[in-house]
Short mmCIF file of C-alpha atoms in Angstrom, two decimals:
data_model
loop_
_atom_site.label_atom_id
_atom_site.label_comp_id
_atom_site.label_asym_id
_atom_site.label_seq_id
_atom_site.Cartn_x
_atom_site.Cartn_y
_atom_site.Cartn_z
CA MET A 1 -49.30 38.91 91.46
CA ALA A 2 -50.56 35.35 91.70
CA SER A 3 -52.86 34.42 94.51
CA ALA A 4 -51.12 31.12 95.27
CA ASN A 5 -49.35 30.91 98.61
CA ILE A 6 -45.77 29.75 98.15
CA THR A 7 -45.03 26.92 100.58
CA SER A 8 -41.72 25.57 99.22
CA CYS A 9 -38.83 26.41 96.93
CA ARG A 10 -37.50 23.93 94.36
CA VAL A 11 -33.95 24.66 93.23
CA ASP A 12 -32.64 23.06 90.07
CA GLY A 13 -29.33 21.26 90.36
CA LEU A 14 -27.81 23.44 87.64
CA VAL A 15 -28.63 26.55 89.67
CA LEU A 16 -26.91 25.10 92.71
CA LEU A 17 -23.81 24.25 90.67
CA ARG A 18 -23.65 27.77 89.29
CA ILE A 19 -23.91 29.25 92.77
CA LEU A 20 -21.15 26.93 93.98
CA ARG A 21 -18.92 27.85 91.05
CA HIS A 22 -19.55 31.55 91.65
CA CYS A 23 -18.64 31.27 95.34
CA HIS A 24 -15.79 28.78 95.09
CA GLY A 25 -14.52 29.45 91.59
CA TYR A 26 -12.71 26.50 90.08
CA SER A 27 -10.79 25.62 93.25
CA ASN A 28 -11.69 24.13 96.60
CA GLU A 29 -10.71 27.24 98.49
CA ALA A 30 -13.36 29.20 100.32
CA PRO A 31 -13.98 32.71 99.00
CA MET A 32 -12.98 35.77 100.96
CA ASP A 33 -15.64 38.05 99.45
CA LEU A 34 -19.39 37.74 99.40
CA CYS A 35 -21.07 36.70 96.16
CA ASN A 36 -24.46 37.90 94.96
CA GLY A 37 -26.65 37.01 92.02
CA VAL A 38 -30.16 37.03 90.57
CA LEU A 39 -32.52 34.05 90.60
CA GLN A 40 -34.87 33.28 87.73
CA GLY A 41 -37.67 30.79 87.51
CA MET A 42 -41.41 30.30 87.53
CA ILE A 43 -44.37 29.70 89.82
CA ASN A 44 -45.87 26.21 89.73
CA GLY A 45 -48.88 26.26 92.01
CA SER A 46 -47.61 26.64 95.56
CA VAL A 47 -44.01 25.82 94.57
CA LEU A 48 -41.50 28.44 93.51
CA GLU A 49 -39.16 26.82 90.98
CA VAL A 50 -35.68 28.32 90.57
CA THR A 51 -34.52 27.17 87.13
CA ASP A 52 -31.71 29.60 86.32
CA CYS A 53 -29.47 32.26 87.82
CA PHE A 54 -26.63 34.59 86.95
CA ALA A 55 -23.98 36.29 89.04
CA THR A 56 -23.77 40.04 89.51
CA PRO A 57 -20.53 42.01 89.85
CA ALA A 58 -19.28 42.85 93.31
CA GLU A 59 -20.88 45.97 94.73
CA THR A 60 -18.93 48.95 95.99
CA SER A 61 -19.91 52.09 97.82
CA GLU A 62 -19.76 54.19 94.66
CA GLU A 63 -23.10 55.16 93.14
CA GLU A 64 -21.81 54.79 89.57
CA ASP A 65 -20.88 51.15 90.18
CA SER A 66 -24.36 50.50 91.61
CA ASP A 67 -25.94 51.90 88.44
CA GLU A 68 -23.65 49.71 86.34
CA ILE A 69 -24.75 46.62 88.29
CA THR A 70 -28.41 47.50 87.69
CA GLU A 71 -27.76 48.01 83.98
CA TYR A 72 -25.85 44.72 83.84
CA SER A 73 -28.76 42.83 85.45
CA GLU A 74 -31.29 44.35 83.04
CA GLN A 75 -29.13 43.46 80.05
CA MET A 76 -28.71 39.89 81.28
CA LEU A 77 -32.48 39.53 81.67
CA ARG A 78 -33.01 40.77 78.10
CA LEU A 79 -30.51 38.24 76.78
CA VAL A 80 -32.15 35.44 78.73
CA ARG A 81 -35.54 36.45 77.34
CA GLU A 82 -34.16 36.32 73.79
CA VAL A 83 -33.14 32.66 74.16
CA ASN A 84 -36.64 31.83 75.42
CA SER A 85 -35.50 30.86 78.90
CA ASP A 86 -37.22 31.57 82.23
CA HIS A 87 -36.59 35.29 82.69
CA VAL A 88 -38.92 36.02 85.60
CA GLN A 89 -36.99 37.25 88.62
CA VAL A 90 -37.94 35.20 91.66
CA GLY A 91 -35.36 36.58 94.05
CA TRP A 92 -31.63 36.71 94.60
CA TYR A 93 -28.87 34.77 96.30
CA THR A 94 -25.97 35.69 98.52
CA SER A 95 -23.17 33.85 100.27
CA THR A 96 -22.22 34.10 103.90
CA LEU A 97 -18.94 32.97 105.42
CA GLU A 98 -19.16 33.27 109.17
CA ARG A 99 -21.18 36.40 109.77
CA SER A 100 -24.93 36.27 109.91
CA PRO A 101 -26.62 37.27 106.63
CA PHE A 102 -29.26 39.30 108.43
CA ASN A 103 -28.23 42.95 108.23
CA ARG A 104 -29.58 46.23 106.92
CA VAL A 105 -28.28 45.70 103.38
CA VAL A 106 -29.94 42.29 103.08
CA LEU A 107 -33.14 43.61 104.64
CA GLU A 108 -33.42 46.56 102.27
CA THR A 109 -32.50 44.49 99.20
CA GLN A 110 -35.06 41.80 100.00
CA TYR A 111 -37.67 44.48 100.70
CA GLN A 112 -37.07 46.05 97.28
CA PHE A 113 -37.39 42.64 95.58
CA GLN A 114 -40.67 41.82 97.32
CA LYS A 115 -42.04 45.31 96.81
CA THR A 116 -41.08 45.52 93.13
CA PHE A 117 -41.94 42.02 91.96
CA SER A 118 -44.10 40.12 94.42
CA HIS A 119 -44.31 39.60 98.14
CA GLU A 120 -44.88 35.85 97.97
CA HIS A 121 -42.75 35.12 94.93
CA SER A 122 -39.40 36.73 95.81
CA ILE A 123 -36.99 34.80 98.00
CA LEU A 124 -33.45 35.07 99.27
CA LEU A 125 -31.16 32.04 98.95
CA VAL A 126 -28.36 32.04 101.53
CA TYR A 127 -25.39 29.78 100.76
CA ASN A 128 -22.61 29.00 103.24
CA PRO A 129 -19.46 27.82 101.40
CA LEU A 130 -17.50 26.99 104.57
CA GLU A 131 -20.04 24.45 105.81
CA THR A 132 -20.27 22.96 102.32
CA MET A 133 -16.51 22.41 102.25
CA GLN A 134 -16.87 20.43 105.49
CA GLY A 135 -19.44 18.09 103.96
CA ARG A 136 -22.65 19.87 105.00
CA LEU A 137 -24.49 21.52 102.12
CA SER A 138 -25.88 24.73 103.57
CA ILE A 139 -28.47 26.53 101.45
CA GLU A 140 -31.56 28.15 102.93
CA ALA A 141 -34.38 30.29 101.56
CA TYR A 142 -35.92 33.28 103.33
CA ARG A 143 -38.43 36.03 102.67
CA LEU A 144 -39.82 38.92 104.66
CA SER A 145 -43.08 38.20 106.44
CA SER A 146 -46.28 40.13 105.78
CA LYS A 147 -45.89 41.91 109.12
CA ALA A 148 -42.35 43.00 108.25
CA MET A 149 -43.49 44.26 104.83
CA GLU A 150 -46.23 46.36 106.45
CA VAL A 151 -43.76 47.95 108.87
CA MET A 152 -41.24 48.53 106.06
CA ASN A 153 -43.92 50.20 103.96
CA GLU A 154 -44.68 52.55 106.83
CA GLY A 155 -40.99 53.21 107.35
CA SER A 156 -41.37 53.26 111.14
CA PHE A 157 -39.71 50.74 113.46
CA THR A 158 -40.81 52.35 116.69
CA GLU A 159 -41.96 50.27 119.63
CA LYS A 160 -45.53 51.42 119.04
CA SER A 161 -45.48 50.32 115.41
CA LEU A 162 -43.95 46.93 116.25
CA HIS A 163 -46.59 46.41 118.93
CA GLU A 164 -49.44 47.32 116.57
CA HIS A 165 -48.24 44.90 113.89
CA LYS A 166 -47.16 42.28 116.45
CA LEU A 167 -43.73 42.08 114.82
CA SER A 168 -40.79 40.51 116.65
CA TRP A 169 -37.37 39.32 115.55
CA SER A 170 -38.63 35.73 115.20
CA SER A 171 -41.46 36.78 112.86
CA MET A 172 -39.41 39.17 110.73
CA PHE A 173 -38.06 36.59 108.26
CA GLU A 174 -39.89 33.49 107.10
CA GLN A 175 -37.87 30.44 106.15
CA VAL A 176 -39.09 28.64 103.04
CA PRO A 177 -38.36 24.89 102.75
CA VAL A 178 -35.83 24.12 100.00
CA GLU A 179 -35.74 20.98 97.90
CA LEU A 180 -33.18 20.19 95.22
CA HIS A 181 -34.40 18.98 91.85
CA ARG A 182 -32.34 16.83 89.50
CA SER A 183 -33.18 15.96 85.93
CA THR A 184 -33.60 12.39 84.75
CA LEU A 185 -30.23 12.49 82.96
CA ALA A 186 -28.51 13.69 86.14
CA ASN A 187 -30.10 10.84 88.12
CA ALA A 188 -28.90 8.36 85.49
CA LEU A 189 -25.37 9.76 85.69
CA LEU A 190 -25.31 9.52 89.49
CA LEU A 191 -26.59 5.96 89.32
CA GLU A 192 -23.83 5.03 86.89
CA LEU A 193 -21.16 6.70 88.99
CA SER A 194 -22.38 4.92 92.11
CA SER A 195 -21.93 1.54 90.40
CA THR A 196 -18.30 2.22 89.48
CA ASP A 197 -15.12 2.84 91.42
CA SER A 198 -14.28 6.00 89.52
CA VAL A 199 -15.30 8.23 92.41
CA ASP A 200 -13.16 8.07 95.53
CA PRO A 201 -15.02 8.24 98.85
CA PRO A 202 -14.66 11.72 100.39
CA PHE A 203 -12.96 10.59 103.59
CA GLU A 204 -11.76 14.13 104.22
CA PHE A 205 -15.31 14.96 105.31
CA LEU A 206 -14.71 12.71 108.34
CA THR A 207 -11.95 15.00 109.56
CA VAL A 208 -12.81 16.25 113.03
CA GLY A 209 -12.09 19.94 112.94
CA GLY A 210 -14.01 23.13 113.02
CA SER A 211 -12.25 24.56 116.08
CA THR A 212 -11.39 27.71 114.15
CA GLN A 213 -14.95 28.03 112.93
CA LEU A 214 -16.25 27.54 116.46
CA GLU A 215 -13.88 30.18 117.80
CA ASN A 216 -14.83 32.66 115.08
CA CYS A 217 -18.51 32.01 115.62
CA MET A 218 -18.14 32.49 119.37
CA ARG A 219 -16.21 35.71 118.79
CA LEU A 220 -18.89 37.04 116.45
CA MET A 221 -21.57 36.05 118.94
CA MET A 222 -19.74 37.90 121.72
CA ASP A 223 -19.46 41.00 119.51
CA THR A 224 -23.18 40.76 118.73
CA VAL A 225 -23.99 40.42 122.44
CA ASP A 226 -21.99 43.60 123.04
CA ASP A 227 -23.99 45.33 120.31
CA ALA A 228 -27.21 44.11 121.93
CA SER A 229 -26.04 45.43 125.30
CA GLN A 230 -25.22 48.84 123.82
CA ASP A 231 -28.56 48.99 122.03
CA MET A 232 -30.34 48.10 125.27
CA ASN A 233 -28.41 50.78 127.16
CA ARG A 234 -29.38 53.40 124.55
CA TYR A 235 -33.03 52.45 124.80
CA THR A 236 -32.90 52.40 128.61
CA GLN A 237 -31.35 55.87 128.56
CA PHE A 238 -34.18 57.07 126.32
CA LEU A 239 -36.79 55.66 128.72
CA LYS A 240 -35.11 57.44 131.64
CA GLN A 241 -35.07 60.75 129.78
CA GLN A 242 -38.67 60.28 128.73
CA GLN A 243 -39.71 59.57 132.32
CA ARG A 244 -37.81 62.64 133.53
CA GLN A 245 -39.56 64.78 130.93
CA GLN A 246 -42.97 63.42 131.96
CA GLN A 247 -42.20 64.35 135.55
CA GLN A 248 -41.27 67.87 134.46
CA ILE A 249 -44.51 68.17 132.47
CA SER A 250 -46.54 66.99 135.46
CA ALA A 251 -44.77 69.46 137.74
CA TYR A 252 -45.37 72.30 135.26
CA LYS A 253 -49.07 71.49 134.98
CA MET A 254 -49.38 71.38 138.76
CA ARG A 255 -47.70 74.79 139.16
CA ARG A 256 -49.97 76.12 136.44
CA GLN A 257 -53.06 74.92 138.30
CA GLN A 258 -51.81 76.45 141.56
CA ASP A 259 -51.14 79.78 139.86
CA ASN A 260 -54.62 79.81 138.29
CA ALA A 261 -56.21 78.95 141.64
CA ALA A 262 -54.34 81.83 143.32
CA ARG A 263 -55.33 84.26 140.54
CA GLN A 264 -58.95 83.16 140.84
CA GLN A 265 -58.92 83.92 144.57
CA ARG A 266 -57.56 87.39 143.79
CA GLY A 267 -60.27 87.88 141.18
CA GLU A 268 -57.84 87.85 138.28
CA ALA A 269 -58.29 86.05 134.97
CA ALA A 270 -56.76 82.63 134.60
CA LEU A 271 -53.60 82.25 132.58
CA PRO A 272 -54.20 81.22 128.95
CA ASP A 273 -53.60 77.60 128.00
CA GLU A 274 -50.22 76.95 126.40
CA ASP A 275 -49.09 74.26 124.04
CA ILE A 276 -47.08 71.80 126.11
CA ASP A 277 -45.26 70.56 122.99
CA LYS A 278 -43.81 74.04 122.45
CA ILE A 279 -42.48 74.18 125.98
CA PHE A 280 -41.34 70.58 126.22
CA LYS A 281 -40.23 69.24 122.84
CA PRO A 282 -41.51 65.65 122.36
CA MET A 283 -38.71 63.11 122.43
CA GLN A 284 -38.31 60.97 119.32
CA ALA A 285 -38.38 57.28 120.16
CA PRO A 286 -35.36 55.39 118.78
CA ALA A 287 -35.95 52.94 115.96
CA ARG A 288 -35.99 49.29 117.00
CA LEU A 289 -34.71 47.92 113.69
CA ASP A 290 -31.20 47.34 114.99
CA SER A 291 -32.60 45.44 117.96
CA LEU A 292 -34.57 43.12 115.65
CA LEU A 293 -31.55 42.46 113.43
CA ILE A 294 -29.24 41.85 116.39
CA SER A 295 -31.65 39.30 117.85
CA GLN A 296 -31.89 37.61 114.45
CA GLN A 297 -28.10 37.48 114.22
CA LEU A 298 -27.79 35.93 117.67
CA SER A 299 -30.26 33.23 116.66
CA SER A 300 -28.28 32.58 113.47
CA TYR A 301 -24.99 32.24 115.36
CA GLY A 302 -26.59 29.88 117.85
CA LYS A 303 -27.76 27.70 114.97
CA GLN A 304 -24.26 27.68 113.49
CA LEU A 305 -22.77 26.58 116.80
CA ARG A 306 -25.33 23.81 117.09
CA ASP A 307 -24.65 22.55 113.56
CA VAL A 308 -20.85 22.60 113.88
CA ALA A 309 -20.84 20.95 117.30
CA GLY A 310 -23.41 18.35 116.22
CA SER A 311 -21.42 17.48 113.10
CA ASN A 312 -18.21 17.01 115.07
CA LEU A 313 -19.95 14.78 117.60
CA SER A 314 -21.33 12.63 114.78
CA LYS A 315 -17.87 12.31 113.25
CA LEU A 316 -16.43 11.26 116.62
CA VAL A 317 -19.01 8.52 116.95
CA VAL A 318 -18.24 7.23 113.43
CA LEU A 319 -14.47 7.33 113.98
CA LYS A 320 -14.79 5.56 117.31
CA SER A 321 -16.72 2.72 115.69
CA MET A 322 -14.01 2.38 113.01
CA GLN A 323 -11.17 1.98 115.50
#
């Protein structure tokens, strides 16, 4: 593992086009299923360069299909190595339609990438095809923070563990700045196209819409708020039960002391000490992983609402000036 600290991610234009083709196919329709793939590249100082990628088949719940996907990825990497291309895995990509990409599957997959290959040099590219169709290219890079990796290695998301590592939902994922890189030939082509009338202006991007997307995002946010409320109720119930058990333990110890004091006055031997844990079984604290992910999802939905509303307001200002 290199000692350089990755501060940015440089994505080649060809990689972006392949991700777009994987998610959109050869039409302009948005996909209904999520798309995943493997990123390949190299480390250039403090910059992680993504120079190639390939798509992976859709995953199912069957274990055999999961093994086939792993075998397919390994075979693809061998073929890429044979043609002397960048075959180092630097992460993976996934698409997200309206739901937040932060869930248990994404968390565990990213953890395996950073644990297997490198903590600093494995990223997750999240692409949103719906926002891209509306004229806003949405591609972001994330990785698990050092604090999150330490907690994942321990396998304990209790409140005590989170407090010790000072891990919160805002420090769970780190966003890595993304910059797109184009070759000299691509820049020359774009310059030539800009000087001709062969490309029609994309006026459809000025269409003021997004009401359906806003409604869906609000609905998902409301569902996530309900999940947060249920998670909070479960944790509150645990705290009440824990407090009730502590009161019972205190009452038992007090009765024990009173009994020993009475026996001492009668000249009898004190009762032997007993293991409190055998009498009162310690309560297992619930894991706080769901709470962290729910908070991360709420933040993601809030960002989506801000972007959609801000884009529509900008379009209204432009359209008003054109009238």
